[in-house]
Amino acid sequence: MDWIGPAVVAAAVSGIVSTVGFVVNRATTLATHRERLTADRTLAERKSEFDKDLAERKFRYDRDLNDHKRGVELAETVLSDFYQMTAVLQEIRNSGALSNEWEERTPEPGETEWQAQNRNTYFVPLASIRRNSEFLSGMMSRRYRSKAMLGAEIDAAFQAVHEILVRVQVSAGTLMRLVDGSGEGRQRNQALRDRCEADIWMGAGDPNAPDQLAEQMEQAVAAAERVCQRIITGEGAA
């Protein structure tokens, strides 16, 4: 029975080897599983961060694109307004405007026919402003939105238009008040009258001097072109 001892030893060794192998395989499997879980978790975290970053970039892109579109639309509208304003101002300051525009004026109590004729003449620019009030109100209603979206330079252009309109209205009102019964007021206030007539009528001022209001309007349009074309063409942002 001497062979039983080695057999038992061999069996024991085989069992130990099997057990060790199982333990090693089990440990290896668990380690591999943990590594896989760690890798999967890391990949999931990276994917989550990537998706989050992608979503944020898409949001910023969509927001910037929307802001750009809104800016372009506003710039196109504003620039069109300034071009149209040039034509409207020429109409307002046209000394050969329709003669029946004065009919809107309420006559002063006791005014003579001569006074009425002169006041009617000076009233025409005011009537023209009223006739274009819808366009003028629409244009000026965009002033502060334009300042917010397009910048401070465009606000200076709007301010110039405002000053031009105020100057025409004040000058027309002044001329109407200067009309008296004898016509002597023309001689007493000739310099003021000439200056006011140059405001309300194109070409009524010194032929050797520039038309101040027309020049101011040209500068306003040039400023609007600088700002709006920059936005429209994408060369710059407000």
PDB file of C-alpha atoms in Angstrom:
ATOM      1  CA  MET A   1       0.000   0.000   0.000  1.00  0.00           C
ATOM      2  CA  ASP A   2       3.017   2.277  -0.364  1.00  0.00           C
ATOM      3  CA  TRP A   3       1.388   3.846  -3.432  1.00  0.00           C
ATOM      4  CA  ILE A   4      -1.451   5.282  -1.335  1.00  0.00           C
ATOM      5  CA  GLY A   5       0.757   7.908   0.294  1.00  0.00           C
ATOM      6  CA  PRO A   6       1.974   9.526  -2.931  1.00  0.00           C
ATOM      7  CA  ALA A   7      -1.532   9.362  -4.368  1.00  0.00           C
ATOM      8  CA  VAL A   8      -2.946  11.162  -1.401  1.00  0.00           C
ATOM      9  CA  VAL A   9      -0.236  13.758  -1.611  1.00  0.00           C
ATOM     10  CA  ALA A  10      -0.833  14.191  -5.333  1.00  0.00           C
ATOM     11  CA  ALA A  11      -4.550  14.543  -4.755  1.00  0.00           C
ATOM     12  CA  ALA A  12      -3.981  17.059  -2.031  1.00  0.00           C
ATOM     13  CA  VAL A  13      -1.593  19.030  -4.161  1.00  0.00           C
ATOM     14  CA  SER A  14      -4.033  18.910  -7.059  1.00  0.00           C
ATOM     15  CA  GLY A  15      -6.801  20.143  -4.798  1.00  0.00           C
ATOM     16  CA  ILE A  16      -4.660  22.925  -3.501  1.00  0.00           C
ATOM     17  CA  VAL A  17      -3.668  23.920  -7.020  1.00  0.00           C
ATOM     18  CA  SER A  18      -7.303  23.853  -8.102  1.00  0.00           C
ATOM     19  CA  THR A  19      -8.316  25.916  -5.119  1.00  0.00           C
ATOM     20  CA  VAL A  20      -5.541  28.410  -5.704  1.00  0.00           C
ATOM     21  CA  GLY A  21      -6.448  28.551  -9.387  1.00  0.00           C
ATOM     22  CA  PHE A  22     -10.076  29.156  -8.535  1.00  0.00           C
ATOM     23  CA  VAL A  23      -9.156  31.850  -6.072  1.00  0.00           C
ATOM     24  CA  VAL A  24      -6.795  33.468  -8.555  1.00  0.00           C
ATOM     25  CA  ASN A  25      -9.369  33.254 -11.343  1.00  0.00           C
ATOM     26  CA  ARG A  26     -12.021  34.645  -9.032  1.00  0.00           C
ATOM     27  CA  ALA A  27      -9.777  37.500  -7.976  1.00  0.00           C
ATOM     28  CA  THR A  28      -8.834  38.169 -11.573  1.00  0.00           C
ATOM     29  CA  THR A  29     -12.487  38.136 -12.617  1.00  0.00           C
ATOM     30  CA  LEU A  30     -13.452  40.500  -9.820  1.00  0.00           C
ATOM     31  CA  ALA A  31     -10.542  42.799 -10.617  1.00  0.00           C
ATOM     32  CA  THR A  32     -11.443  42.782 -14.296  1.00  0.00           C
ATOM     33  CA  HIS A  33     -15.075  43.451 -13.427  1.00  0.00           C
ATOM     34  CA  ARG A  34     -14.112  46.336 -11.152  1.00  0.00           C
ATOM     35  CA  GLU A  35     -11.857  47.766 -13.844  1.00  0.00           C
ATOM     36  CA  ARG A  36     -14.657  47.454 -16.355  1.00  0.00           C
ATOM     37  CA  LEU A  37     -17.100  49.143 -13.997  1.00  0.00           C
ATOM     38  CA  THR A  38     -14.583  51.902 -13.358  1.00  0.00           C
ATOM     39  CA  ALA A  39     -13.958  52.307 -17.082  1.00  0.00           C
ATOM     40  CA  ASP A  40     -17.692  52.310 -17.829  1.00  0.00           C
ATOM     41  CA  ARG A  41     -18.305  54.874 -15.078  1.00  0.00           C
ATOM     42  CA  THR A  42     -15.455  57.044 -16.347  1.00  0.00           C
ATOM     43  CA  LEU A  43     -16.768  56.766 -19.903  1.00  0.00           C
ATOM     44  CA  ALA A  44     -20.283  57.605 -18.749  1.00  0.00           C
ATOM     45  CA  GLU A  45     -18.998  60.621 -16.821  1.00  0.00           C
ATOM     46  CA  ARG A  46     -16.985  61.791 -19.808  1.00  0.00           C
ATOM     47  CA  LYS A  47     -19.979  61.319 -22.093  1.00  0.00           C
ATOM     48  CA  SER A  48     -22.168  63.230 -19.646  1.00  0.00           C
ATOM     49  CA  GLU A  49     -19.657  66.082 -19.504  1.00  0.00           C
ATOM     50  CA  PHE A  50     -19.348  66.043 -23.286  1.00  0.00           C
ATOM     51  CA  ASP A  51     -23.132  66.082 -23.745  1.00  0.00           C
ATOM     52  CA  LYS A  52     -23.422  68.902 -21.216  1.00  0.00           C
ATOM     53  CA  ASP A  53     -20.680  70.908 -22.909  1.00  0.00           C
ATOM     54  CA  LEU A  54     -22.234  70.255 -26.320  1.00  0.00           C
ATOM     55  CA  ALA A  55     -25.658  71.355 -25.072  1.00  0.00           C
ATOM     56  CA  GLU A  56     -24.190  74.530 -23.569  1.00  0.00           C
ATOM     57  CA  ARG A  57     -22.309  75.331 -26.756  1.00  0.00           C
ATOM     58  CA  LYS A  58     -25.439  74.716 -28.827  1.00  0.00           C
ATOM     59  CA  PHE A  59     -27.429  76.960 -26.495  1.00  0.00           C
ATOM     60  CA  ARG A  60     -24.827  79.733 -26.787  1.00  0.00           C
ATOM     61  CA  TYR A  61     -24.691  79.297 -30.555  1.00  0.00           C
ATOM     62  CA  ASP A  62     -28.480  79.419 -30.914  1.00  0.00           C
ATOM     63  CA  ARG A  63     -28.645  82.435 -28.591  1.00  0.00           C
ATOM     64  CA  ASP A  64     -25.877  84.274 -30.449  1.00  0.00           C
ATOM     65  CA  LEU A  65     -27.428  83.399 -33.803  1.00  0.00           C
ATOM     66  CA  ASN A  66     -30.810  84.652 -32.642  1.00  0.00           C
ATOM     67  CA  ASP A  67     -29.247  87.850 -31.281  1.00  0.00           C
ATOM     68  CA  HIS A  68     -27.427  88.342 -34.581  1.00  0.00           C
ATOM     69  CA  LYS A  69     -30.623  87.846 -36.590  1.00  0.00           C
ATOM     70  CA  ARG A  70     -32.491  90.299 -34.385  1.00  0.00           C
ATOM     71  CA  GLY A  71     -29.641  92.776 -34.698  1.00  0.00           C
ATOM     72  CA  VAL A  72     -29.573  92.445 -38.487  1.00  0.00           C
ATOM     73  CA  GLU A  73     -33.346  92.865 -38.763  1.00  0.00           C
ATOM     74  CA  LEU A  74     -33.255  95.967 -36.567  1.00  0.00           C
ATOM     75  CA  ALA A  75     -30.252  97.400 -38.423  1.00  0.00           C
ATOM     76  CA  GLU A  76     -31.992  96.937 -41.784  1.00  0.00           C
ATOM     77  CA  THR A  77     -35.150  98.624 -40.488  1.00  0.00           C
ATOM     78  CA  VAL A  78     -33.272 101.515 -38.892  1.00  0.00           C
ATOM     79  CA  LEU A  79     -31.117 102.161 -41.948  1.00  0.00           C
ATOM     80  CA  SER A  80     -34.219 102.129 -44.146  1.00  0.00           C
ATOM     81  CA  ASP A  81     -35.831 104.621 -41.740  1.00  0.00           C
ATOM     82  CA  PHE A  82     -32.916 107.038 -42.069  1.00  0.00           C
ATOM     83  CA  TYR A  83     -32.988 106.833 -45.856  1.00  0.00           C
ATOM     84  CA  GLN A  84     -36.730 107.483 -45.834  1.00  0.00           C
ATOM     85  CA  MET A  85     -36.273 110.292 -43.311  1.00  0.00           C
ATOM     86  CA  THR A  86     -34.075 112.104 -45.828  1.00  0.00           C
ATOM     87  CA  ALA A  87     -36.951 112.093 -48.316  1.00  0.00           C
ATOM     88  CA  VAL A  88     -39.493 113.050 -45.650  1.00  0.00           C
ATOM     89  CA  LEU A  89     -37.368 116.000 -44.526  1.00  0.00           C
ATOM     90  CA  GLN A  90     -37.114 117.215 -48.105  1.00  0.00           C
ATOM     91  CA  GLU A  91     -40.894 117.000 -48.341  1.00  0.00           C
ATOM     92  CA  ILE A  92     -41.346 118.889 -45.061  1.00  0.00           C
ATOM     93  CA  ARG A  93     -38.967 121.663 -46.146  1.00  0.00           C
ATOM     94  CA  ASN A  94     -40.330 121.940 -49.666  1.00  0.00           C
ATOM     95  CA  SER A  95     -41.388 125.558 -50.186  1.00  0.00           C
ATOM     96  CA  GLY A  96     -43.536 124.483 -53.114  1.00  0.00           C
ATOM     97  CA  ALA A  97     -45.653 122.073 -51.070  1.00  0.00           C
ATOM     98  CA  LEU A  98     -49.371 121.618 -51.678  1.00  0.00           C
ATOM     99  CA  SER A  99     -51.192 124.883 -51.072  1.00  0.00           C
ATOM    100  CA  ASN A 100     -54.174 123.254 -49.328  1.00  0.00           C
ATOM    101  CA  GLU A 101     -52.076 121.920 -46.448  1.00  0.00           C
ATOM    102  CA  TRP A 102     -52.688 125.120 -44.519  1.00  0.00           C
ATOM    103  CA  GLU A 103     -56.385 124.228 -44.200  1.00  0.00           C
ATOM    104  CA  GLU A 104     -55.597 122.343 -40.980  1.00  0.00           C
ATOM    105  CA  ARG A 105     -54.566 125.584 -39.273  1.00  0.00           C
ATOM    106  CA  THR A 106     -57.008 127.186 -36.866  1.00  0.00           C
ATOM    107  CA  PRO A 107     -57.219 130.935 -37.714  1.00  0.00           C
ATOM    108  CA  GLU A 108     -56.329 133.434 -35.009  1.00  0.00           C
ATOM    109  CA  PRO A 109     -59.253 135.559 -33.782  1.00  0.00           C
ATOM    110  CA  GLY A 110     -59.516 138.780 -35.790  1.00  0.00           C
ATOM    111  CA  GLU A 111     -56.615 138.036 -38.139  1.00  0.00           C
ATOM    112  CA  THR A 112     -56.633 139.851 -41.473  1.00  0.00           C
ATOM    113  CA  GLU A 113     -56.476 138.186 -44.850  1.00  0.00           C
ATOM    114  CA  TRP A 114     -52.832 139.245 -45.174  1.00  0.00           C
ATOM    115  CA  GLN A 115     -52.008 137.723 -41.798  1.00  0.00           C
ATOM    116  CA  ALA A 116     -53.892 134.540 -42.652  1.00  0.00           C
ATOM    117  CA  GLN A 117     -52.015 134.135 -45.939  1.00  0.00           C
ATOM    118  CA  ASN A 118     -48.624 134.560 -44.279  1.00  0.00           C
ATOM    119  CA  ARG A 119     -49.428 132.301 -41.348  1.00  0.00           C
ATOM    120  CA  ASN A 120     -50.824 129.694 -43.715  1.00  0.00           C
ATOM    121  CA  THR A 121     -47.552 129.754 -45.634  1.00  0.00           C
ATOM    122  CA  TYR A 122     -45.489 129.183 -42.508  1.00  0.00           C
ATOM    123  CA  PHE A 123     -47.890 126.525 -41.245  1.00  0.00           C
ATOM    124  CA  VAL A 124     -47.299 124.198 -44.214  1.00  0.00           C
ATOM    125  CA  PRO A 125     -44.137 122.535 -42.776  1.00  0.00           C
ATOM    126  CA  LEU A 126     -46.055 121.782 -39.570  1.00  0.00           C
ATOM    127  CA  ALA A 127     -48.876 120.221 -41.577  1.00  0.00           C
ATOM    128  CA  SER A 128     -46.335 118.143 -43.461  1.00  0.00           C
ATOM    129  CA  ILE A 129     -44.858 116.883 -40.190  1.00  0.00           C
ATOM    130  CA  ARG A 130     -48.342 115.915 -39.032  1.00  0.00           C
ATOM    131  CA  ARG A 131     -49.011 114.121 -42.300  1.00  0.00           C
ATOM    132  CA  ASN A 132     -45.866 112.042 -41.781  1.00  0.00           C
ATOM    133  CA  SER A 133     -46.473 111.540 -38.062  1.00  0.00           C
ATOM    134  CA  GLU A 134     -47.057 107.782 -38.369  1.00  0.00           C
ATOM    135  CA  PHE A 135     -43.666 107.215 -39.982  1.00  0.00           C
ATOM    136  CA  LEU A 136     -41.906 109.660 -37.653  1.00  0.00           C
ATOM    137  CA  SER A 137     -43.434 108.076 -34.542  1.00  0.00           C
ATOM    138  CA  GLY A 138     -42.513 104.597 -35.754  1.00  0.00           C
ATOM    139  CA  MET A 139     -38.949 105.616 -36.476  1.00  0.00           C
ATOM    140  CA  MET A 140     -38.401 107.380 -33.162  1.00  0.00           C
ATOM    141  CA  SER A 141     -40.015 104.503 -31.233  1.00  0.00           C
ATOM    142  CA  ARG A 142     -37.033 102.379 -32.257  1.00  0.00           C
ATOM    143  CA  ARG A 143     -34.517 104.831 -30.826  1.00  0.00           C
ATOM    144  CA  TYR A 144     -33.827 103.289 -27.418  1.00  0.00           C
ATOM    145  CA  ARG A 145     -34.015  99.694 -28.625  1.00  0.00           C
ATOM    146  CA  SER A 146     -31.500 100.660 -31.286  1.00  0.00           C
ATOM    147  CA  LYS A 147     -29.238 102.221 -28.672  1.00  0.00           C
ATOM    148  CA  ALA A 148     -29.393  99.029 -26.597  1.00  0.00           C
ATOM    149  CA  MET A 149     -28.718  96.655 -29.506  1.00  0.00           C
ATOM    150  CA  LEU A 150     -26.681  98.710 -31.995  1.00  0.00           C
ATOM    151  CA  GLY A 151     -24.713 101.039 -29.745  1.00  0.00           C
ATOM    152  CA  ALA A 152     -24.439 104.662 -28.672  1.00  0.00           C
ATOM    153  CA  GLU A 153     -23.406 105.995 -32.085  1.00  0.00           C
ATOM    154  CA  ILE A 154     -26.824 105.237 -33.574  1.00  0.00           C
ATOM    155  CA  ASP A 155     -28.455 107.171 -30.723  1.00  0.00           C
ATOM    156  CA  ALA A 156     -26.547 110.282 -31.796  1.00  0.00           C
ATOM    157  CA  ALA A 157     -28.063 109.886 -35.270  1.00  0.00           C
ATOM    158  CA  PHE A 158     -31.571 109.643 -33.791  1.00  0.00           C
ATOM    159  CA  GLN A 159     -30.849 112.718 -31.667  1.00  0.00           C
ATOM    160  CA  ALA A 160     -29.884 114.644 -34.802  1.00  0.00           C
ATOM    161  CA  VAL A 161     -33.229 113.775 -36.425  1.00  0.00           C
ATOM    162  CA  HIS A 162     -35.054 114.857 -33.267  1.00  0.00           C
ATOM    163  CA  GLU A 163     -33.198 118.186 -33.225  1.00  0.00           C
ATOM    164  CA  ILE A 164     -33.962 118.801 -36.907  1.00  0.00           C
ATOM    165  CA  LEU A 165     -37.692 118.237 -36.418  1.00  0.00           C
ATOM    166  CA  VAL A 166     -37.778 120.426 -33.314  1.00  0.00           C
ATOM    167  CA  ARG A 167     -35.903 123.180 -35.117  1.00  0.00           C
ATOM    168  CA  VAL A 168     -38.343 123.136 -38.047  1.00  0.00           C
ATOM    169  CA  GLN A 169     -41.337 123.249 -35.706  1.00  0.00           C
ATOM    170  CA  VAL A 170     -39.918 126.016 -33.527  1.00  0.00           C
ATOM    171  CA  SER A 171     -38.922 128.102 -36.553  1.00  0.00           C
ATOM    172  CA  ALA A 172     -42.338 127.673 -38.191  1.00  0.00           C
ATOM    173  CA  GLY A 173     -44.072 128.670 -34.956  1.00  0.00           C
ATOM    174  CA  THR A 174     -41.775 131.675 -34.559  1.00  0.00           C
ATOM    175  CA  LEU A 175     -42.491 132.880 -38.083  1.00  0.00           C
ATOM    176  CA  MET A 176     -46.235 132.583 -37.520  1.00  0.00           C
ATOM    177  CA  ARG A 177     -45.948 134.670 -34.350  1.00  0.00           C
ATOM    178  CA  LEU A 178     -43.865 137.305 -36.142  1.00  0.00           C
ATOM    179  CA  VAL A 179     -46.714 138.016 -38.550  1.00  0.00           C
ATOM    180  CA  ASP A 180     -48.373 141.278 -37.479  1.00  0.00           C
ATOM    181  CA  GLY A 181     -50.973 143.480 -39.033  1.00  0.00           C
ATOM    182  CA  SER A 182     -48.702 145.980 -40.739  1.00  0.00           C
ATOM    183  CA  GLY A 183     -45.765 143.937 -41.932  1.00  0.00           C
ATOM    184  CA  GLU A 184     -43.396 146.100 -39.896  1.00  0.00           C
ATOM    185  CA  GLY A 185     -42.357 143.030 -37.927  1.00  0.00           C
ATOM    186  CA  ARG A 186     -40.475 141.771 -40.967  1.00  0.00           C
ATOM    187  CA  GLN A 187     -38.139 144.755 -40.850  1.00  0.00           C
ATOM    188  CA  ARG A 188     -37.687 144.658 -37.080  1.00  0.00           C
ATOM    189  CA  ASN A 189     -36.912 140.937 -36.995  1.00  0.00           C
ATOM    190  CA  GLN A 190     -35.391 140.409 -40.424  1.00  0.00           C
ATOM    191  CA  ALA A 191     -32.348 138.444 -39.213  1.00  0.00           C
ATOM    192  CA  LEU A 192     -34.497 136.115 -37.102  1.00  0.00           C
ATOM    193  CA  ARG A 193     -36.999 135.723 -39.908  1.00  0.00           C
ATOM    194  CA  ASP A 194     -34.271 134.870 -42.415  1.00  0.00           C
ATOM    195  CA  ARG A 195     -32.794 132.293 -40.075  1.00  0.00           C
ATOM    196  CA  CYS A 196     -36.177 130.680 -39.427  1.00  0.00           C
ATOM    197  CA  GLU A 197     -37.094 130.613 -43.113  1.00  0.00           C
ATOM    198  CA  ALA A 198     -33.777 128.898 -43.832  1.00  0.00           C
ATOM    199  CA  ASP A 199     -34.811 126.236 -41.329  1.00  0.00           C
ATOM    200  CA  ILE A 200     -38.258 125.514 -42.743  1.00  0.00           C
ATOM    201  CA  TRP A 201     -37.435 125.836 -46.455  1.00  0.00           C
ATOM    202  CA  MET A 202     -34.606 124.306 -48.443  1.00  0.00           C
ATOM    203  CA  GLY A 203     -32.693 126.915 -50.400  1.00  0.00           C
ATOM    204  CA  ALA A 204     -34.088 129.861 -48.436  1.00  0.00           C
ATOM    205  CA  GLY A 205     -30.821 130.623 -46.662  1.00  0.00           C
ATOM    206  CA  ASP A 206     -27.583 132.212 -47.818  1.00  0.00           C
ATOM    207  CA  PRO A 207     -26.734 130.589 -51.173  1.00  0.00           C
ATOM    208  CA  ASN A 208     -23.047 130.764 -50.264  1.00  0.00           C
ATOM    209  CA  ALA A 209     -23.542 128.956 -46.959  1.00  0.00           C
ATOM    210  CA  PRO A 210     -24.339 125.277 -46.430  1.00  0.00           C
ATOM    211  CA  ASP A 211     -27.876 124.244 -45.560  1.00  0.00           C
ATOM    212  CA  GLN A 212     -27.395 123.415 -41.884  1.00  0.00           C
ATOM    213  CA  LEU A 213     -30.346 121.063 -41.506  1.00  0.00           C
ATOM    214  CA  ALA A 214     -29.621 119.194 -44.747  1.00  0.00           C
ATOM    215  CA  GLU A 215     -25.996 118.855 -43.677  1.00  0.00           C
ATOM    216  CA  GLN A 216     -27.019 117.605 -40.238  1.00  0.00           C
ATOM    217  CA  MET A 217     -29.318 115.042 -41.861  1.00  0.00           C
ATOM    218  CA  GLU A 218     -26.520 113.827 -44.138  1.00  0.00           C
ATOM    219  CA  GLN A 219     -24.258 113.324 -41.134  1.00  0.00           C
ATOM    220  CA  ALA A 220     -26.989 111.385 -39.336  1.00  0.00           C
ATOM    221  CA  VAL A 221     -27.470 109.094 -42.343  1.00  0.00           C
ATOM    222  CA  ALA A 222     -23.711 108.560 -42.608  1.00  0.00           C
ATOM    223  CA  ALA A 223     -23.586 107.549 -38.935  1.00  0.00           C
ATOM    224  CA  ALA A 224     -26.523 105.176 -39.410  1.00  0.00           C
ATOM    225  CA  GLU A 225     -24.780 103.614 -42.404  1.00  0.00           C
ATOM    226  CA  ARG A 226     -21.577 103.049 -40.433  1.00  0.00           C
ATOM    227  CA  VAL A 227     -23.381 101.332 -37.585  1.00  0.00           C
ATOM    228  CA  CYS A 228     -26.003  99.378 -39.512  1.00  0.00           C
ATOM    229  CA  GLN A 229     -23.805  98.173 -42.371  1.00  0.00           C
ATOM    230  CA  ARG A 230     -21.348  96.823 -39.806  1.00  0.00           C
ATOM    231  CA  ILE A 231     -24.126  94.718 -38.269  1.00  0.00           C
ATOM    232  CA  ILE A 232     -25.716  93.688 -41.569  1.00  0.00           C
ATOM    233  CA  THR A 233     -22.450  92.526 -43.129  1.00  0.00           C
ATOM    234  CA  GLY A 234     -21.261  90.862 -39.932  1.00  0.00           C
ATOM    235  CA  GLU A 235     -18.100  92.970 -39.718  1.00  0.00           C
ATOM    236  CA  GLY A 236     -18.797  93.950 -36.155  1.00  0.00           C
ATOM    237  CA  ALA A 237     -21.246  93.743 -33.324  1.00  0.00           C
ATOM    238  CA  ALA A 238     -22.827  96.408 -31.206  1.00  0.00           C
TER     239      ALA A 238
END
